[in-house]
Coordinates of C-alpha atoms in Angstrom, one line a residue:
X1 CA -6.5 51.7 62.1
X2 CA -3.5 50.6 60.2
X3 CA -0.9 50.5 63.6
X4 CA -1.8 48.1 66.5
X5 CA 0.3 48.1 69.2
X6 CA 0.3 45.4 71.5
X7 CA -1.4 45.5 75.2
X8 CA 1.2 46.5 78.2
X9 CA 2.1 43.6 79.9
X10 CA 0.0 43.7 83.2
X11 CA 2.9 43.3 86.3
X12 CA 2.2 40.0 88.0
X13 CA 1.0 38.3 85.2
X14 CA 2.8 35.6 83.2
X15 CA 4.4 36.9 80.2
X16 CA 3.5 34.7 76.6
X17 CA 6.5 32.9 75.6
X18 CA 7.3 34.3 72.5
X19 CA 5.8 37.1 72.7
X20 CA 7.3 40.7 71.6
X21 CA 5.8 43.7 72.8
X22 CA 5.7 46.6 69.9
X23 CA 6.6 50.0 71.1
X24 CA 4.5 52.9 70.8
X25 CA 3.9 55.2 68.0
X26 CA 6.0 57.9 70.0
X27 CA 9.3 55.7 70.4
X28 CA 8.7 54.8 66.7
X29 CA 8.9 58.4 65.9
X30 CA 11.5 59.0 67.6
X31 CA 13.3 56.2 66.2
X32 CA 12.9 57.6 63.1
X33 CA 14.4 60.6 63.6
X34 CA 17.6 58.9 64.4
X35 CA 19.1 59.5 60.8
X36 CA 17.8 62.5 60.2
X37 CA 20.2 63.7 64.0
X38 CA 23.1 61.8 62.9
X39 CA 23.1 63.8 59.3
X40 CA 22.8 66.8 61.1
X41 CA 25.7 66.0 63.6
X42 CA 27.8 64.6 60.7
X43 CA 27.3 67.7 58.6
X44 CA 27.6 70.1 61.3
X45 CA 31.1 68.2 62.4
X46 CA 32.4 68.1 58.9
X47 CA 31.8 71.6 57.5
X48 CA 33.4 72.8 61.3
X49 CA 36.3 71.0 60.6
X50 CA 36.6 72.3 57.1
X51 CA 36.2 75.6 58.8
X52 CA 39.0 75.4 61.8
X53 CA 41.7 74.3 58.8
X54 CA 41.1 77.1 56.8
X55 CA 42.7 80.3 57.3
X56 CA 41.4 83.6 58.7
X57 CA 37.9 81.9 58.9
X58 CA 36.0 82.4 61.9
X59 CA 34.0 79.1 63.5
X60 CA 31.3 79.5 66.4
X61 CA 28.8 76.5 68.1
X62 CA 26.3 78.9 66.5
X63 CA 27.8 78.5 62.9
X64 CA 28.0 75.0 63.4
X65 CA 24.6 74.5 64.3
X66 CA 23.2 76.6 61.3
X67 CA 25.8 74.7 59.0
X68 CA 24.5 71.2 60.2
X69 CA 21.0 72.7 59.5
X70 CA 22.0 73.4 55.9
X71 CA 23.8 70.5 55.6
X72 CA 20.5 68.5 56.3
X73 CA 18.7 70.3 54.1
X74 CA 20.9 70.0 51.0
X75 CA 21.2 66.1 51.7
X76 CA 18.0 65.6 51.2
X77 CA 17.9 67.7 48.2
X78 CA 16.7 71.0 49.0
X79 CA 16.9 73.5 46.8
X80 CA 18.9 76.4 48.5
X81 CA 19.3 79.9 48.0
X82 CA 22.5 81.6 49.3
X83 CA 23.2 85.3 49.2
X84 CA 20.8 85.9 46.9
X85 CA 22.0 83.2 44.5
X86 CA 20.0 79.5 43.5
X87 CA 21.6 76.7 44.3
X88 CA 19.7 73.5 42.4
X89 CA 22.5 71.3 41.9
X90 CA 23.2 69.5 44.9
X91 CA 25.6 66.7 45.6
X92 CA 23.7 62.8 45.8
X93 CA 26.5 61.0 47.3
X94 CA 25.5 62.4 50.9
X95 CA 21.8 61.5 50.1
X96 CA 23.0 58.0 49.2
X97 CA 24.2 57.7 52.2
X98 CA 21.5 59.3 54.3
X99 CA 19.2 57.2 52.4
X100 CA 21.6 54.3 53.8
X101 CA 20.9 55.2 57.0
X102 CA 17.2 55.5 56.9
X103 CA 16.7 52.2 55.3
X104 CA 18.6 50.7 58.1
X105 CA 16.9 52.7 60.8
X106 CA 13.5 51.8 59.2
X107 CA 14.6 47.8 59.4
X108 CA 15.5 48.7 63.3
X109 CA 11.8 50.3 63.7
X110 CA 10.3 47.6 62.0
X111 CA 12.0 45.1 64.3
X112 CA 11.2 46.5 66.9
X113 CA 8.1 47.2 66.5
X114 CA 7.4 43.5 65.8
X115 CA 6.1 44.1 62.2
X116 CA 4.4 41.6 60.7
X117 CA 2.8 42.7 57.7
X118 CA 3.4 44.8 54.9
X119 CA 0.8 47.2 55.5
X120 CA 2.9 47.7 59.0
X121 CA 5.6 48.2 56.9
X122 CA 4.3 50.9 54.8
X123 CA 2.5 52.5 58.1
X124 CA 6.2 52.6 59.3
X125 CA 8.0 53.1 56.5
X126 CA 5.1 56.8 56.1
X127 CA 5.9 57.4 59.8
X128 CA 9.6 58.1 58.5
X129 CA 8.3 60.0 55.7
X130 CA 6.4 62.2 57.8
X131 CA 8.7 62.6 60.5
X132 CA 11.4 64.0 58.2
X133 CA 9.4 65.9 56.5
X134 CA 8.5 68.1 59.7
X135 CA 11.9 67.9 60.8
X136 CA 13.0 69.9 57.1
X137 CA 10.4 72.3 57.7
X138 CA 11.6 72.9 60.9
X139 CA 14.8 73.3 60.1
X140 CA 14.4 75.1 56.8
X141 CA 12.0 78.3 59.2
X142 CA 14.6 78.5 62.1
X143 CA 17.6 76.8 61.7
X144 CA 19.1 78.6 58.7
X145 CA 21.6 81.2 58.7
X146 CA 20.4 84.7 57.4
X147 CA 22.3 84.0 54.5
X148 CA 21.0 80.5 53.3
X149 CA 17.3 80.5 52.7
X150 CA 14.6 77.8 51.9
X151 CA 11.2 77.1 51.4
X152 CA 9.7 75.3 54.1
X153 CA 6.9 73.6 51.8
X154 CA 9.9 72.3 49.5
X155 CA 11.8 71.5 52.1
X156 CA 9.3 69.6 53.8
X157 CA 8.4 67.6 50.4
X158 CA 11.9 67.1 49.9
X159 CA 12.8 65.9 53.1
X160 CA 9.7 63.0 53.0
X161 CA 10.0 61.9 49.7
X162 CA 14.1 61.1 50.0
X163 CA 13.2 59.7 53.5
X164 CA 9.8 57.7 52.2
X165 CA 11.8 55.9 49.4
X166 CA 14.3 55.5 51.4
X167 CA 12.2 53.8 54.1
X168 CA 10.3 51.3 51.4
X169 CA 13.2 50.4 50.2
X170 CA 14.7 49.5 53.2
X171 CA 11.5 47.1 54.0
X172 CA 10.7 46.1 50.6
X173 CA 12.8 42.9 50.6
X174 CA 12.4 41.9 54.6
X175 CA 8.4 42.5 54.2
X176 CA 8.0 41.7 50.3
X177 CA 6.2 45.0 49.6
X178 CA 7.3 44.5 46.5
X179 CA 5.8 40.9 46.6
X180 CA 2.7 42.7 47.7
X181 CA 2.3 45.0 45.1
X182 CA 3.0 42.4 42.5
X183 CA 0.5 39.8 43.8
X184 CA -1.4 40.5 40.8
X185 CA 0.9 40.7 38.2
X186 CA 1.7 38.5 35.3
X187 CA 5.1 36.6 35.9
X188 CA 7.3 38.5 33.4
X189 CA 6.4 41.6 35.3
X190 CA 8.8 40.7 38.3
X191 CA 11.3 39.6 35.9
X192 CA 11.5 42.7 33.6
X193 CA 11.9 44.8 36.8
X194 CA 14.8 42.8 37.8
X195 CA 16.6 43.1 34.3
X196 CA 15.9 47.0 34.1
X197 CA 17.3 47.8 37.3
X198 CA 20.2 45.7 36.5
X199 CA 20.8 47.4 32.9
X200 CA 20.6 50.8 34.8
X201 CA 23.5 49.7 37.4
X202 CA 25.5 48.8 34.7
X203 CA 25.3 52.3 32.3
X204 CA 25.8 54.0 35.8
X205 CA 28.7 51.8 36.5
X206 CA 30.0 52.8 32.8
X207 CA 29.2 56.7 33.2
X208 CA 31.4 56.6 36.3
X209 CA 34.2 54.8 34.2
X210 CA 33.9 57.2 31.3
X211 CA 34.2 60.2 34.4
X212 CA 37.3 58.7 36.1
X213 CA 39.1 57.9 33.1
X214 CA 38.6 61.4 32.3
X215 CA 40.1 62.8 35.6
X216 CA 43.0 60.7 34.4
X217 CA 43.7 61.7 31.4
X218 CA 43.0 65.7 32.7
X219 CA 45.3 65.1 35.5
X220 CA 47.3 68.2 34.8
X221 CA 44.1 70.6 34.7
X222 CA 43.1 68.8 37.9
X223 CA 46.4 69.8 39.8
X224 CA 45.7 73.2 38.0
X225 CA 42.2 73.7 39.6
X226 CA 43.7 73.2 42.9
X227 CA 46.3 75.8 42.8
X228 CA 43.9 78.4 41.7
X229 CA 42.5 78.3 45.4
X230 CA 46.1 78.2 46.7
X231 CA 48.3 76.2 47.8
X232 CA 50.8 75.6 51.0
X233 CA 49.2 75.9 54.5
X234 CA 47.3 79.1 53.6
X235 CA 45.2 76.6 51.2
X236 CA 45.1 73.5 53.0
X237 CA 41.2 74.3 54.0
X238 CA 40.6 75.0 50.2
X239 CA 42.4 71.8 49.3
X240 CA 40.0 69.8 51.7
X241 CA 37.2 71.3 50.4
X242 CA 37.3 71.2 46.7
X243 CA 38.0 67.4 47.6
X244 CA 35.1 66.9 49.5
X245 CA 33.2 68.7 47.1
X246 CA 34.6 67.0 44.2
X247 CA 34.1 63.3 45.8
X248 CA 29.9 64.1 46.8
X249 CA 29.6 65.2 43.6
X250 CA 30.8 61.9 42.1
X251 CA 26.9 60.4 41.7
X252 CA 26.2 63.1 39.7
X253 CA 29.7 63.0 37.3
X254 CA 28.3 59.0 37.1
X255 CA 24.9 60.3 35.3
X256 CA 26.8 62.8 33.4
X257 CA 29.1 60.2 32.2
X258 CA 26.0 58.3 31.3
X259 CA 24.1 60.6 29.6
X260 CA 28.2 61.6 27.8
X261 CA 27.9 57.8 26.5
X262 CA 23.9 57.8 25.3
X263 CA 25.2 60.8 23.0
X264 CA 22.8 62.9 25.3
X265 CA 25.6 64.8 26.9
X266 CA 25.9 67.4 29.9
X267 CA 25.8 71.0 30.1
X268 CA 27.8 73.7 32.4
X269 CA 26.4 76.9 31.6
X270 CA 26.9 77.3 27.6
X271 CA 29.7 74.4 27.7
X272 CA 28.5 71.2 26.4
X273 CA 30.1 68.1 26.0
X274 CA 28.5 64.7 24.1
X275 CA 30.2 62.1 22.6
X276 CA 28.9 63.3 19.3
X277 CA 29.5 66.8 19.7
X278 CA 31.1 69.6 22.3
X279 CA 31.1 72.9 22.7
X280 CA 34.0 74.6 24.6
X281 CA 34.7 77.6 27.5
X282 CA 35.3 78.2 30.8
X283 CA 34.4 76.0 33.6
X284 CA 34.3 76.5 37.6
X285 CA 37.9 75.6 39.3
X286 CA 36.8 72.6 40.7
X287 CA 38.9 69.4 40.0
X288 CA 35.8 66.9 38.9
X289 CA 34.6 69.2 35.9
X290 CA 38.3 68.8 34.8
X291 CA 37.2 65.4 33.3
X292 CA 34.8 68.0 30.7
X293 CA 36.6 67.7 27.4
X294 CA 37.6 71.0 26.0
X295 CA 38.2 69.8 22.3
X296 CA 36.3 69.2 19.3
X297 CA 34.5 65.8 19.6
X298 CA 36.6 62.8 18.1
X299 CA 35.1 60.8 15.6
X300 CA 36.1 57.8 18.2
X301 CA 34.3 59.0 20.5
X302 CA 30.8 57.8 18.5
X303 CA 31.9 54.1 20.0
X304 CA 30.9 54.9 23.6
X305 CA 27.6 55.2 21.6
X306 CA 27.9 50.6 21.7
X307 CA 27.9 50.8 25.8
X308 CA 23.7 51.7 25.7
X309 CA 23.2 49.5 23.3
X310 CA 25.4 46.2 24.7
X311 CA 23.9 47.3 27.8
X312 CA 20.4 46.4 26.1
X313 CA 21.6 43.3 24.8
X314 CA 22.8 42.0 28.3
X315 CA 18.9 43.7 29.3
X316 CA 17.9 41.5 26.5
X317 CA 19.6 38.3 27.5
X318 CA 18.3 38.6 31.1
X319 CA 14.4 38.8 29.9
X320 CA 15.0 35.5 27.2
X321 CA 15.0 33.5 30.4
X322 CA 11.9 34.3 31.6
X323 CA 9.7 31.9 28.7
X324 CA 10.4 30.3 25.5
X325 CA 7.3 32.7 24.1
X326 CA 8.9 35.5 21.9
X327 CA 5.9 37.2 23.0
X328 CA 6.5 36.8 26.8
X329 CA 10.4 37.6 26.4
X330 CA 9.1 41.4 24.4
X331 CA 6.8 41.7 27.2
X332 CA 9.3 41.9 30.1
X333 CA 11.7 43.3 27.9
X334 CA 8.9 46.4 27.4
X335 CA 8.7 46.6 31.6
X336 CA 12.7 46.6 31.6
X337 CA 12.8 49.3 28.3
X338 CA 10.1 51.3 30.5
X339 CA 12.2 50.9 33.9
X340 CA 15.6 52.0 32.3
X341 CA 13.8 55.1 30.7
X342 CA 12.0 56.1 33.8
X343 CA 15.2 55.5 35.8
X344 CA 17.4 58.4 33.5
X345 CA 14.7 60.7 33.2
X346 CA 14.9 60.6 37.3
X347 CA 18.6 60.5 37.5
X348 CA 18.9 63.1 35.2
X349 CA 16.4 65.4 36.9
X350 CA 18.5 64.8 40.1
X351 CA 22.0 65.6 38.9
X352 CA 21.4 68.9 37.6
X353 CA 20.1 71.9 39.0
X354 CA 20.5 75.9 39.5
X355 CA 23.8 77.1 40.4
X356 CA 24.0 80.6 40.7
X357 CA 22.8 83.5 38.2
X358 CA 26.3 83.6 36.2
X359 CA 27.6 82.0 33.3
X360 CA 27.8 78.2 34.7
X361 CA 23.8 78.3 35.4
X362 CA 22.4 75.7 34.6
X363 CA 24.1 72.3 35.3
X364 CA 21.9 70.1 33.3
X365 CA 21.9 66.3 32.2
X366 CA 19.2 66.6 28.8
X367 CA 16.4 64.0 30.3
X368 CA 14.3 64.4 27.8
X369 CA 17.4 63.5 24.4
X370 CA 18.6 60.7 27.7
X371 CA 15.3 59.1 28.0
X372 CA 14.9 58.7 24.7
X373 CA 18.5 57.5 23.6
X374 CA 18.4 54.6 26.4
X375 CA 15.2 53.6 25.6
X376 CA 16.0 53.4 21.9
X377 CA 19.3 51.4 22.8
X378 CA 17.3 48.9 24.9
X379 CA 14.9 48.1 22.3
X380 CA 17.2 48.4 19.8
X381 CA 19.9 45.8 21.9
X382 CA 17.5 44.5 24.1
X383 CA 15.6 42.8 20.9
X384 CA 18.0 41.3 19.8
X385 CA 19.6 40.0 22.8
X386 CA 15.7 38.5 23.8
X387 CA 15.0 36.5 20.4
X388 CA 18.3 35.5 19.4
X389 CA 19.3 34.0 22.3
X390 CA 18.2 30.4 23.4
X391 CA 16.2 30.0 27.0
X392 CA 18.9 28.5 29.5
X393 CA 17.7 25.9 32.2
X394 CA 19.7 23.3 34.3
X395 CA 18.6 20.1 34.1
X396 CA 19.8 18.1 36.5
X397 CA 21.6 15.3 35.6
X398 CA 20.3 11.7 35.1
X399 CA 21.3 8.8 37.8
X400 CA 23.2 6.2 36.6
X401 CA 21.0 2.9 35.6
X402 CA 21.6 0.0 38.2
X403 CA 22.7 -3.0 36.2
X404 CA 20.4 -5.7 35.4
X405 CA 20.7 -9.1 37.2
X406 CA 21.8 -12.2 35.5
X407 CA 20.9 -15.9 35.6
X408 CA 24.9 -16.2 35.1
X409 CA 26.4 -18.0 38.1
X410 CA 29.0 -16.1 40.4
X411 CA 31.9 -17.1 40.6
X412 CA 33.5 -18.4 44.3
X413 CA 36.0 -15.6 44.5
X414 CA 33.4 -12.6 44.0
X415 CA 31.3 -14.1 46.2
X416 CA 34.1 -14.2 48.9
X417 CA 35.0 -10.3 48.1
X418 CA 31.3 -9.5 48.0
X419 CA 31.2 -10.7 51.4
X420 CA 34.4 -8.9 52.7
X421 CA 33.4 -5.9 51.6
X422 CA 29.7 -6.3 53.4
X423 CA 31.7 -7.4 56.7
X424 CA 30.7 -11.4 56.5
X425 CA 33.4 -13.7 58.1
X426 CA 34.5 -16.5 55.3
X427 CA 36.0 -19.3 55.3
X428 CA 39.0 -19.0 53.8
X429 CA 38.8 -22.7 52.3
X430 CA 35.6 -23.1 50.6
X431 CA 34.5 -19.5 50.1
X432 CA 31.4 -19.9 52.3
X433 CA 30.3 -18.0 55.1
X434 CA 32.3 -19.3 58.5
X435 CA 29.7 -21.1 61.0
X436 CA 30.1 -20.9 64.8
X437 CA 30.9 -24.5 66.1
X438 CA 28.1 -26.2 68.4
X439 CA 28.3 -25.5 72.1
X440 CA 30.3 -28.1 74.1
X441 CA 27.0 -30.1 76.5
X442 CA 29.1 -30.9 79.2
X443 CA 30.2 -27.1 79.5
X444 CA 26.7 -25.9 79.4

């Protein structure tokens, strides 16, 4: 049995200085379900409040509860069906932050629970897991509006597998379940992991520059989406909306903008835009998709095509510190080429989705033409950034050599400062250490 909690403490007998007693399974469940309550209170709160500020809408306790049901589900990345209608393409920034909180509350448990070892760890970390995963099932048979439908078996697998990495990745640092896994590994395993997850921040990091430039340069059609749903007081609920909307949806703008700058591009329906090609039409009202370009591509444009590759230089760089072996260096550059490939095929399954049966579905970020493109810009960059660069290491700096003594005689005065400086008492006429003067007998 993986989970040992420790014995009661027996009243009357001395407690073992110490000593932490673990909780039982039950609180540890319930301790897990802490994030889980405070996504459903936030999202119940938030889409009330959108609710109250818009106009000739009708809010009930019952339509907030149902709404903080949904609101669950569709942060952990449910796919939802409303009125009849798919909706695939759900927004990551409140995941993110769900996935925040469970990390957190999976450190709490863990405390708490006086964990020790990493198979505690991963016994807690499938306690949160399953927990959530009940809870989305739950909510996804009786919680729902009549309206908003989902399955429960996606819902449940959803809800544990956002939760589950969550979780690990909340203890994998604290408990070294990475450490753990990698106990076994050659050393420029650890090292290429390291460099691919940092080559991965960074394109994101560029995708969501590329997007927010965007928005600035469309400022005009942003303003312009916002007054299709109306403005004044009679749209002030619309206004808050499309703003929330727009800023969850930001994630998923960042791996668009990525897979914009890998040439892969991004799809809305039968618009498309790449840096090496678009195609134009109409767009949902929303202010983020005002950053789409609605021109023919620019032959400019085919420089955002130097960020993936850079990207795998920098990749590159990281990995020529791990051994003066060329052969070594390729090595971890092939786990960092494999991480940043298996990274965008993810990302880019996650930002798109269903929406709807119109003309904007799908919303889809090309995995396949994005996998391929970074990994062809890391090993492309990342090659040349691992062989032509040198292996960096400090080397501490050399003390000083002591002088070496001479037969030369010293001369009075040094002597005298010598002295000085070491505290002795001189005498001032012959350069020689001062000597009390005998005791007077008699005085004895």
């Amino acid at each position: 049995m993986l989970w040992r909690p420790a014995a009661p403490h027996i009243p009357g007998t001395p407690a073992v200085p110490g000593e932490q007693r673990r909780p039982g399974r039950q609180r540890v469940l319930g301790l897990a379900c802490l994030p889980a309550v405070a996504c459903y209170l936030a999202g119940a709160a938030l889409l009330a409040l959108v609710t109250v500020v818009s106009a000739g809408a009708e809010s009930s306790v019952a339509g907030a509860a149902q709404a903080g049901a949904v609101a669950v589900l569709a942060a952990h990345q449910v796919p939802l069906t409303i009125a009849g209608a798919p909706l695939g393409v759900l927004p990551l920034l409140p995941t993110l932050l769900l996935g925040a909180g469970i990390a957190r509350a999976a450190q709490h448990v863990a405390v708490r629970s006086a964990v020790r070892s990493p198979v505690d760890a991963a016994w807690v970390a499938g306690a949160i897991a399953g927990t959530h995963g009940v809870l989305g099932a739950a909510l996804a048979l009786l919680a729902t509006p009549a309206s908003v439908t989902a399955q429960p078996v996606s819902a449940a697998a959803a809800c544990s597998l956002v939760a589950g990495v969550a979780a690990v990745a909340g203890l994998a640092r604290p408990y070294g379940l990475l450490t753990a896994a990698l106990r076994r590994a050659p050393g420029w395993v650890r090292p290429g992991l390291q460099a691919g997850g940092a080559g991965l921040g960074v394109l994101l990091a560029a995708g969501l520059g590329a997007v927010l430039l965007g928005l600035v340069v469309s400022a005009p059609e942003v303003l312009g989406s916002y007054e299709v749903w109306g403005g004044g007081v009679d749209g002030v609920g619309s206004v808050l909306g499309l703003s929330l909307l727009s800023i969850g949806y930001l994630p998923n703008a960042a791996i668009a903008g990525l897979s914009w700058l890998a040439g892969s591009g991004v799809s809305v329906g039968a618009v498309s835009a790449s840096s090496v090609a678009t195609t134009g039409g109409r767009v949902p009202a929303v202010p983020l998709l005002a950053a789409l370009p609605d021109g023919p591509a620019q032959s400019w444009w085919a420089c955002a095509l130097l960020v993936p590759v850079l990207t795998g230089v920098a990749v590159g760089r990281r990995c020529a510190a791990v051994d003066p072996d060329p052969n070594l260096r390729l090595r971890a550059l092939g786990v960092a080429a494999a991480m940043l490939t298996g990274g965008s095929l993810v990302l880019a399954f996650a930002a798109g989705g269903r929406l709807g049966t119109g003309a904007f579905d799908p919303v889809a970020v090309p995995a396949g033409s994005l996998a391929v493109a970074v990994l062809a810009a890391t090993v492309l960059g990342g090659s040349a950034g691992a062989l032509l660069f040198e292996r960096v290491e400090l080397v501490p700096a050399e003390p000083s050599p002591e002088p070496e003594p001479t037969d030369e005689p010293v001369p009075a005065e040094k002597k005298t400062s010598v002295r000085a400086a070491a505290g002795e008492a001189t005498d001032p006429m012959v350069g020689e250490p001062a000597q009390e003067a005998p005791a007077d007998p008699e005085k004895i």
